[in-house]
Amino acid sequence: MVQESTPHTLDIEAIRQDFPILAREVYGRPLVYLDNAATTQKPQCVIGAISEEYRNANANVHRGIHYLSRQATDLHEAARDAVRRFVGAASRAEIVFTRGTTESLNLMATSYGEAFLREGDEVVLTQMEHHSNIVPWQLLRQRRGIKLKVVPVTDSGALDMAAAERLMTPRTRLVSVCHVSNVLGTVNPIRKLAAMAHARGAHLLVDAAQSVPHQSVDVRKLDCDFLAFSGHKVYGPTGIGVLWGREDLLEKMPPYQGGGEMISRVTFERTTYERLPYKFEAGTPDYVGSHALASALAYIDRIGWERIAAHEADLTRYASERLAAIPGLRIYGTEADKGAVVSFNIEGIHAMDLGTLLDRLGIAIRTGHHCAQPLLDRYETESMARASFALYNTRAEIDALAEGLERVRKMF
Ligand code: PMP
């Protein structure tokens, strides 16, 4: 076992105590949870926020004049303010609660598509997008006849920026790109892409599902026009996510779904819509989820991004070194600016077998196509193994992974 060498002051043992699930065993072994890019575990404050609200403050929001409804509404709207501060948005009108990144991107394809995209207009994506940032645009292509263009990825996992420059034309209306790849870990140069898009009068949408959990994300600094993320990847609950958009653009976009909450006045002849952000929030929102998400964001705030980022960078570096030393192991994504993800294959062993055998050792990693089949095609593989880290992971867990991989390798 390698001692924790900490270039920072994160008290990992204390942090681990905040996450009850980390104390459990699987197959009689301590859980080593390295599937954080799929979803993170939840601290006690988030679990507590959910049960507290159901115990003490549960009532449907916005419509009620009674005490509990006002209390639940206050918690929900305070959560919106917390998210606004968290992403550096100018106004709470710009924070739309959704079910997650996927719904935020579908909202964009439908509603931005309706307002801004005509036949022949171009949407630029990249080869490293998650299916959530591909399929909604393909559905729109079928409806609208838009064109999709794809920025290629280099061998080391960077965007080919010269190609991006060429692919963006005066017909480009939107560039939609992940901030951090869920497979390669590459941190994309969002400000440069924003400048390229804006120079052509296009907008930039950022899929921040894999960046928001690991670094401070400020929409003004990124200079993007829209940004999407999921609560469950940032220590919050499932079922809640966010779409941030520039107010002037959201104003021009039609509602995504119809129903309660999003209307101002309904008659059978004509309906007028609520102001932002409610225009995009049809139906009872996940007000318990928003409150619990706010408590996750407050938890991160208490620890501080600097310490989280330093710890995760240390883990990623350490994991890359340990795994690269295993004979026959290939790491996908070797850019210097890289998030807390290491994807790999070992020659002669299927990733599924790796994942299954590690699981028996109590080590949870993800295997498969990671919802990024075009990217896996680019690397001529159908499957990869992926270890991904969070603030509560340790070097000792990476040792367990490396030792587990060595054991599996010797079995083949
Ligand atoms: N984009 C990226 C980059 C992701 O990693 C994920 C989740 N794996 C998503 C989008 C979709 O997120 P969700 O399933 O929470 O909607």
Coordinates of C-alpha atoms and ligand atoms in Angstrom, one line a residue:
M1 CA 0.0 0.0 0.0
V2 CA 1.2 3.5 -0.9
Q3 CA 0.8 6.1 1.7
E4 CA -1.5 9.0 0.9
S5 CA 0.9 11.7 -0.4
T6 CA -1.2 14.8 -0.2
P7 CA -0.1 18.0 -1.8
H8 CA -3.2 19.5 -0.1
T9 CA -5.1 19.3 3.1
L10 CA -8.1 17.2 2.4
D11 CA -9.0 15.0 5.4
I12 CA -10.1 12.0 3.3
E13 CA -11.0 9.8 6.2
A14 CA -13.3 12.5 7.6
I15 CA -14.8 13.0 4.2
R16 CA -15.4 9.3 3.7
Q17 CA -17.4 9.3 7.0
D18 CA -19.8 11.7 5.4
F19 CA -20.7 9.1 2.8
P20 CA -22.5 6.2 4.5
I21 CA -22.4 3.8 1.5
L22 CA -18.6 3.9 1.5
A23 CA -18.6 1.8 4.7
R24 CA -20.4 -1.1 3.1
E25 CA -18.9 -4.3 1.9
V26 CA -19.6 -6.3 -1.3
Y27 CA -18.8 -10.0 -1.5
G28 CA -17.4 -9.6 2.0
R29 CA -14.8 -7.1 0.8
P30 CA -14.7 -3.3 1.4
L31 CA -16.4 -1.4 -1.5
V32 CA -14.0 0.3 -3.8
Y33 CA -16.2 2.6 -5.8
L34 CA -14.6 3.9 -9.0
D35 CA -17.7 4.5 -11.1
N36 CA -18.1 8.2 -10.2
A37 CA -18.5 9.4 -13.8
A38 CA -21.7 7.3 -14.0
T39 CA -23.0 8.6 -10.7
T40 CA -21.5 9.8 -7.4
Q41 CA -22.3 8.6 -3.9
K42 CA -24.3 10.9 -1.6
P43 CA -23.1 12.6 1.6
Q44 CA -25.3 12.3 4.7
C45 CA -26.3 16.0 4.3
V46 CA -28.0 15.2 0.9
I47 CA -29.7 12.1 2.2
G48 CA -30.8 14.0 5.3
A49 CA -32.1 16.9 3.2
I50 CA -34.4 14.5 1.3
S51 CA -35.8 12.8 4.3
E52 CA -36.1 16.1 6.3
E53 CA -38.2 17.7 3.6
Y54 CA -40.5 14.7 3.3
R55 CA -40.8 14.6 7.1
N56 CA -41.3 18.3 7.7
A57 CA -41.9 20.5 4.7
N58 CA -43.6 18.5 2.0
A59 CA -46.2 20.3 0.0
N60 CA -46.6 21.1 -3.7
V61 CA -44.8 24.3 -4.6
H62 CA -45.8 27.6 -6.2
R63 CA -49.6 27.1 -6.1
G64 CA -50.4 27.0 -2.5
I65 CA -51.1 29.8 -0.1
H66 CA -50.7 27.6 3.0
Y67 CA -47.7 27.5 5.2
L68 CA -46.1 24.3 4.0
S69 CA -46.5 25.1 0.4
R70 CA -44.8 28.4 0.9
Q71 CA -42.0 26.7 2.9
A72 CA -41.4 24.1 0.2
T73 CA -41.5 26.9 -2.4
D74 CA -38.9 28.9 -0.5
L75 CA -36.6 25.9 -0.3
H76 CA -37.0 25.2 -4.1
E77 CA -36.4 28.8 -5.0
A78 CA -33.5 29.1 -2.6
A79 CA -32.0 26.1 -4.5
R80 CA -32.4 28.0 -7.7
D81 CA -30.4 30.8 -6.2
A82 CA -27.7 28.3 -5.0
V83 CA -27.4 27.0 -8.5
R84 CA -27.2 30.5 -10.0
R85 CA -24.3 31.3 -7.7
F86 CA -22.7 27.9 -8.3
V87 CA -22.5 28.5 -12.1
G88 CA -22.0 32.3 -11.9
A89 CA -25.2 33.1 -13.8
A90 CA -26.4 36.7 -14.0
S91 CA -30.0 36.0 -13.0
R92 CA -32.2 33.3 -11.5
A93 CA -34.5 33.5 -14.6
E94 CA -31.7 31.7 -16.4
I95 CA -31.7 28.6 -14.2
V96 CA -34.1 26.0 -15.6
F97 CA -34.6 22.8 -13.5
T98 CA -34.8 19.7 -15.6
R99 CA -34.5 15.9 -14.9
G100 CA -30.8 16.0 -15.8
T101 CA -28.3 16.6 -18.6
T102 CA -30.2 14.5 -21.0
E103 CA -33.4 16.4 -20.6
S104 CA -31.6 19.7 -20.8
L105 CA -30.1 18.7 -24.1
N106 CA -33.4 17.5 -25.4
L107 CA -35.0 20.7 -24.3
M108 CA -32.3 22.5 -26.3
A109 CA -32.8 20.4 -29.5
T110 CA -36.6 20.9 -29.3
S111 CA -36.9 24.5 -28.2
Y112 CA -33.7 26.1 -29.5
G113 CA -34.3 24.1 -32.6
E114 CA -37.8 25.5 -33.0
A115 CA -36.6 29.1 -32.4
F116 CA -33.3 29.2 -34.2
L117 CA -32.7 26.4 -36.6
R118 CA -34.0 26.1 -40.2
E119 CA -33.4 23.5 -43.0
G120 CA -29.8 23.6 -44.0
D121 CA -28.5 25.2 -40.8
E122 CA -25.6 23.5 -39.2
V123 CA -25.0 22.2 -35.7
V124 CA -21.4 21.3 -34.9
L125 CA -20.8 18.4 -32.5
T126 CA -17.6 16.5 -31.6
Q127 CA -16.6 12.9 -32.0
M128 CA -16.3 12.6 -28.2
E129 CA -20.0 13.5 -27.4
H130 CA -22.1 11.4 -25.1
H131 CA -25.2 9.9 -26.9
S132 CA -27.3 12.5 -25.0
N133 CA -25.6 15.2 -27.1
I134 CA -25.9 13.3 -30.4
V135 CA -29.3 11.6 -30.6
P136 CA -31.5 14.7 -29.8
W137 CA -29.8 16.5 -32.7
Q138 CA -30.4 13.5 -35.0
L139 CA -34.1 13.6 -34.1
L140 CA -34.1 17.3 -34.9
R141 CA -32.3 16.6 -38.2
Q142 CA -35.2 14.2 -39.1
R143 CA -37.8 16.9 -38.3
R144 CA -36.0 20.0 -39.6
G145 CA -33.4 19.0 -42.1
I146 CA -30.5 20.5 -40.2
K147 CA -27.0 19.4 -40.9
L148 CA -24.7 17.9 -38.3
K149 CA -21.0 18.3 -38.5
V150 CA -18.5 16.5 -36.3
V151 CA -15.2 17.7 -35.0
P152 CA -12.7 14.8 -35.0
V153 CA -10.6 13.7 -32.1
T154 CA -6.8 13.2 -32.2
D155 CA -5.1 10.0 -31.1
S156 CA -4.3 11.5 -27.7
G157 CA -7.9 12.5 -27.2
A158 CA -7.9 16.2 -28.0
L159 CA -10.3 18.0 -30.3
D160 CA -8.8 18.8 -33.7
M161 CA -9.1 22.5 -33.4
A162 CA -7.9 23.2 -37.0
A163 CA -10.7 21.0 -38.2
A164 CA -13.2 22.8 -35.8
E165 CA -12.2 26.1 -37.4
R166 CA -12.8 24.6 -40.9
L167 CA -16.1 22.9 -40.0
M168 CA -17.7 26.1 -38.6
T169 CA -19.1 28.1 -41.4
P170 CA -21.5 31.1 -41.8
R171 CA -24.4 28.4 -41.8
T172 CA -23.3 27.2 -38.3
R173 CA -25.9 28.3 -35.8
L174 CA -24.9 26.2 -32.8
V175 CA -21.8 24.4 -31.5
S176 CA -22.7 21.8 -28.9
V177 CA -19.7 20.2 -27.1
C178 CA -18.9 18.4 -23.8
H179 CA -16.7 20.4 -21.4
V180 CA -15.0 17.2 -20.2
S181 CA -15.2 13.8 -22.0
N182 CA -16.8 11.0 -20.0
V183 CA -14.4 8.6 -21.7
L184 CA -11.1 10.4 -22.4
G185 CA -11.3 12.9 -19.6
T186 CA -10.1 15.6 -22.0
V187 CA -10.9 19.1 -20.8
N188 CA -12.0 20.9 -23.9
P189 CA -11.0 24.5 -24.6
I190 CA -14.4 26.0 -24.2
R191 CA -13.4 29.7 -24.4
K192 CA -11.6 29.1 -27.7
L193 CA -14.6 27.2 -29.1
A194 CA -16.9 30.0 -27.9
A195 CA -14.8 32.6 -29.7
M196 CA -14.9 30.5 -32.9
A197 CA -18.6 30.0 -32.7
H198 CA -19.3 33.7 -31.8
A199 CA -17.1 34.9 -34.7
R200 CA -19.7 33.2 -37.0
G201 CA -22.7 34.4 -35.1
A202 CA -23.3 30.9 -33.7
H203 CA -24.1 30.0 -30.1
L204 CA -22.2 27.6 -27.8
L205 CA -23.9 24.9 -25.7
V206 CA -21.7 23.1 -23.1
D207 CA -22.5 19.7 -21.8
A208 CA -21.0 20.1 -18.4
A209 CA -22.1 16.7 -17.0
Q210 CA -18.5 15.7 -16.4
S211 CA -17.0 19.1 -15.5
V212 CA -19.4 20.5 -12.9
P213 CA -18.5 17.7 -10.4
H214 CA -14.8 18.4 -10.5
Q215 CA -14.0 22.1 -11.0
S216 CA -15.5 25.5 -10.5
V217 CA -17.6 26.2 -13.6
D218 CA -18.4 29.8 -14.3
V219 CA -20.6 30.4 -17.3
R220 CA -19.3 34.0 -17.7
K221 CA -15.7 32.9 -17.7
L222 CA -16.4 30.1 -20.2
D223 CA -18.2 32.6 -22.4
C224 CA -20.8 30.0 -23.4
D225 CA -24.5 30.6 -24.2
F226 CA -26.0 27.5 -22.6
L227 CA -24.8 24.9 -20.1
A228 CA -26.3 21.6 -18.9
F229 CA -25.5 19.3 -16.0
S230 CA -27.0 16.6 -13.8
G231 CA -27.4 16.7 -10.0
H232 CA -26.6 13.0 -9.4
K233 CA -23.0 13.4 -10.8
V234 CA -22.3 16.2 -8.4
Y235 CA -23.1 14.4 -5.1
G236 CA -26.8 15.4 -5.5
P237 CA -29.9 13.2 -6.0
T238 CA -31.0 11.5 -9.2
G239 CA -33.9 13.1 -11.2
I240 CA -32.8 16.7 -11.0
G241 CA -30.6 18.6 -13.4
V242 CA -30.1 22.1 -14.8
L243 CA -30.1 24.0 -18.0
W244 CA -28.5 27.4 -17.8
G245 CA -29.1 29.7 -20.8
R246 CA -28.6 33.4 -21.6
E247 CA -31.8 35.2 -20.7
D248 CA -32.2 36.9 -24.0
L249 CA -31.9 33.6 -25.9
L250 CA -34.2 31.7 -23.5
E251 CA -36.8 34.5 -24.0
K252 CA -36.9 33.7 -27.7
M253 CA -37.4 30.0 -27.2
P254 CA -40.8 28.4 -27.1
P255 CA -41.9 26.1 -24.2
Y256 CA -40.5 22.6 -24.2
Q257 CA -43.5 20.9 -22.6
G258 CA -47.0 22.1 -21.8
G259 CA -48.9 21.7 -18.5
G260 CA -49.2 23.2 -15.1
E261 CA -46.6 25.7 -13.8
M262 CA -45.6 27.0 -17.2
I263 CA -48.7 29.0 -18.1
S264 CA -49.8 32.5 -17.3
R265 CA -53.5 32.2 -18.6
V266 CA -55.2 29.3 -20.3
T267 CA -58.3 29.4 -22.5
F268 CA -59.3 26.9 -25.1
E269 CA -58.6 29.6 -27.7
R270 CA -55.2 30.7 -26.6
T271 CA -52.7 30.2 -23.8
T272 CA -50.0 32.6 -22.6
Y273 CA -46.9 31.4 -20.8
E274 CA -45.2 32.1 -17.5
R275 CA -42.1 34.2 -17.3
L276 CA -38.6 32.6 -17.2
P277 CA -37.6 30.1 -16.0
Y278 CA -41.1 28.7 -15.3
K279 CA -42.0 28.7 -19.0
F280 CA -39.7 25.7 -19.3
E281 CA -40.8 23.9 -16.1
A282 CA -44.2 22.2 -16.9
G283 CA -45.7 20.1 -14.1
T284 CA -44.7 19.6 -10.5
P285 CA -41.0 20.1 -10.3
D286 CA -38.7 17.9 -8.3
Y287 CA -38.6 20.4 -5.4
V288 CA -37.2 17.8 -3.0
G289 CA -34.5 17.1 -5.5
S290 CA -33.6 20.8 -6.0
H291 CA -33.3 21.3 -2.2
A292 CA -31.1 18.2 -1.9
L293 CA -29.0 19.4 -4.8
A294 CA -28.5 22.7 -3.1
S295 CA -27.3 20.9 -0.1
A296 CA -24.8 19.0 -2.3
L297 CA -23.5 22.3 -3.7
A298 CA -23.1 23.7 -0.2
Y299 CA -21.2 20.6 0.8
I300 CA -18.7 21.1 -2.1
D301 CA -18.5 24.8 -1.1
R302 CA -17.5 23.9 2.4
I303 CA -14.7 21.6 1.2
G304 CA -13.6 24.0 -1.5
W305 CA -12.8 23.5 -5.2
E306 CA -9.1 24.0 -4.9
R307 CA -8.7 21.1 -2.5
I308 CA -11.1 18.9 -4.4
A309 CA -9.3 19.6 -7.7
A310 CA -5.8 19.1 -6.2
H311 CA -6.9 15.7 -4.7
E312 CA -8.5 14.5 -7.8
A313 CA -5.6 15.6 -10.0
D314 CA -3.3 13.6 -7.7
L315 CA -5.5 10.5 -8.0
T316 CA -5.7 10.8 -11.8
R317 CA -2.0 11.2 -12.1
Y318 CA -1.3 8.3 -9.7
A319 CA -3.9 6.0 -11.4
S320 CA -2.4 6.8 -14.9
E321 CA 1.1 5.9 -13.7
R322 CA 0.1 2.7 -11.9
L323 CA -2.1 1.5 -14.8
A324 CA 0.4 2.4 -17.5
A325 CA 2.9 0.2 -15.8
I326 CA 0.7 -2.9 -16.4
P327 CA 1.9 -4.8 -19.4
G328 CA -0.5 -4.7 -22.4
L329 CA -2.6 -2.0 -20.8
R330 CA -3.6 0.9 -23.1
I331 CA -5.0 4.2 -21.7
Y332 CA -7.3 6.1 -24.0
G333 CA -7.0 9.9 -23.5
T334 CA -3.6 11.1 -22.6
E335 CA -4.0 14.9 -22.8
A336 CA -2.2 16.9 -20.1
D337 CA -5.4 18.7 -19.2
K338 CA -7.5 15.8 -18.1
G339 CA -10.4 15.1 -15.7
A340 CA -10.7 12.4 -13.1
V341 CA -11.3 9.5 -15.6
V342 CA -9.0 6.8 -16.8
S343 CA -10.3 4.5 -19.6
F344 CA -8.3 1.5 -20.7
N345 CA -8.1 -1.9 -22.3
I346 CA -5.7 -4.8 -21.6
E347 CA -4.6 -6.6 -24.7
G348 CA -6.3 -10.0 -25.0
I349 CA -8.9 -9.4 -22.2
H350 CA -12.4 -8.2 -22.9
A351 CA -13.3 -5.2 -20.8
M352 CA -16.5 -7.0 -19.6
D353 CA -14.3 -9.8 -18.2
L354 CA -12.1 -7.2 -16.5
G355 CA -15.1 -5.5 -14.9
T356 CA -16.7 -8.8 -13.8
L357 CA -13.6 -10.1 -12.2
L358 CA -12.8 -6.8 -10.5
D359 CA -16.4 -6.7 -9.2
R360 CA -15.7 -10.0 -7.3
L361 CA -12.9 -8.2 -5.5
G362 CA -15.3 -5.4 -4.5
I363 CA -14.0 -3.0 -7.1
A364 CA -16.7 -1.1 -9.1
I365 CA -15.6 0.2 -12.4
R366 CA -17.7 0.7 -15.6
T367 CA -17.2 -1.3 -18.8
G368 CA -18.8 -1.0 -22.2
H369 CA -19.4 1.7 -24.7
H370 CA -19.9 4.5 -22.1
C371 CA -22.8 5.9 -24.2
A372 CA -20.1 7.2 -26.7
Q373 CA -20.2 4.6 -29.5
P374 CA -18.9 7.0 -32.2
L375 CA -15.9 7.7 -30.0
L376 CA -15.2 4.0 -29.4
D377 CA -15.5 3.5 -33.2
R378 CA -12.8 6.1 -33.6
Y379 CA -10.5 4.0 -31.4
E380 CA -11.6 0.9 -33.2
T381 CA -12.9 -0.8 -30.1
E382 CA -16.4 -1.8 -28.9
S383 CA -15.7 -1.7 -25.2
M384 CA -13.4 0.0 -22.7
A385 CA -12.9 -0.3 -18.9
R386 CA -13.2 3.0 -17.1
A387 CA -12.2 4.0 -13.5
S388 CA -13.4 7.4 -12.5
F389 CA -12.7 9.3 -9.3
A390 CA -14.4 11.5 -6.8
L391 CA -13.3 13.5 -3.8
Y392 CA -13.6 10.6 -1.4
N393 CA -11.4 8.2 -3.4
T394 CA -7.9 7.3 -2.1
R395 CA -4.5 6.2 -3.5
A396 CA -5.1 2.9 -1.6
E397 CA -8.2 2.3 -3.7
I398 CA -6.1 2.8 -6.8
D399 CA -3.6 0.4 -5.5
A400 CA -6.4 -2.1 -5.1
L401 CA -7.5 -1.5 -8.7
A402 CA -3.9 -1.9 -10.0
E403 CA -3.4 -5.1 -8.0
G404 CA -6.8 -6.4 -9.1
L405 CA -5.9 -5.8 -12.7
E406 CA -2.6 -7.6 -12.3
R407 CA -4.4 -10.6 -10.8
V408 CA -6.9 -10.7 -13.6
R409 CA -4.2 -10.4 -16.2
K410 CA -2.4 -13.4 -14.8
M411 CA -5.6 -15.4 -15.2
F412 CA -5.5 -15.0 -19.0
Ligands
PMP1 N1 -23.2 13.9 -21.0 C1 -22.1 13.4 -20.5 C2 -20.7 13.9 -20.9 C3 -22.2 12.4 -19.5 O1 -21.2 11.8 -19.0 C4 -23.6 11.9 -19.2 C5 -23.8 10.8 -18.2 N2 -22.9 9.7 -18.4 C6 -24.6 12.6 -19.8 C7 -24.4 13.6 -20.7 C8 -26.0 12.2 -19.5 O2 -26.3 12.5 -18.1 P1 -27.7 12.0 -17.5 O3 -27.8 10.5 -17.7 O4 -27.6 12.4 -16.0 O5 -28.8 12.8 -18.1

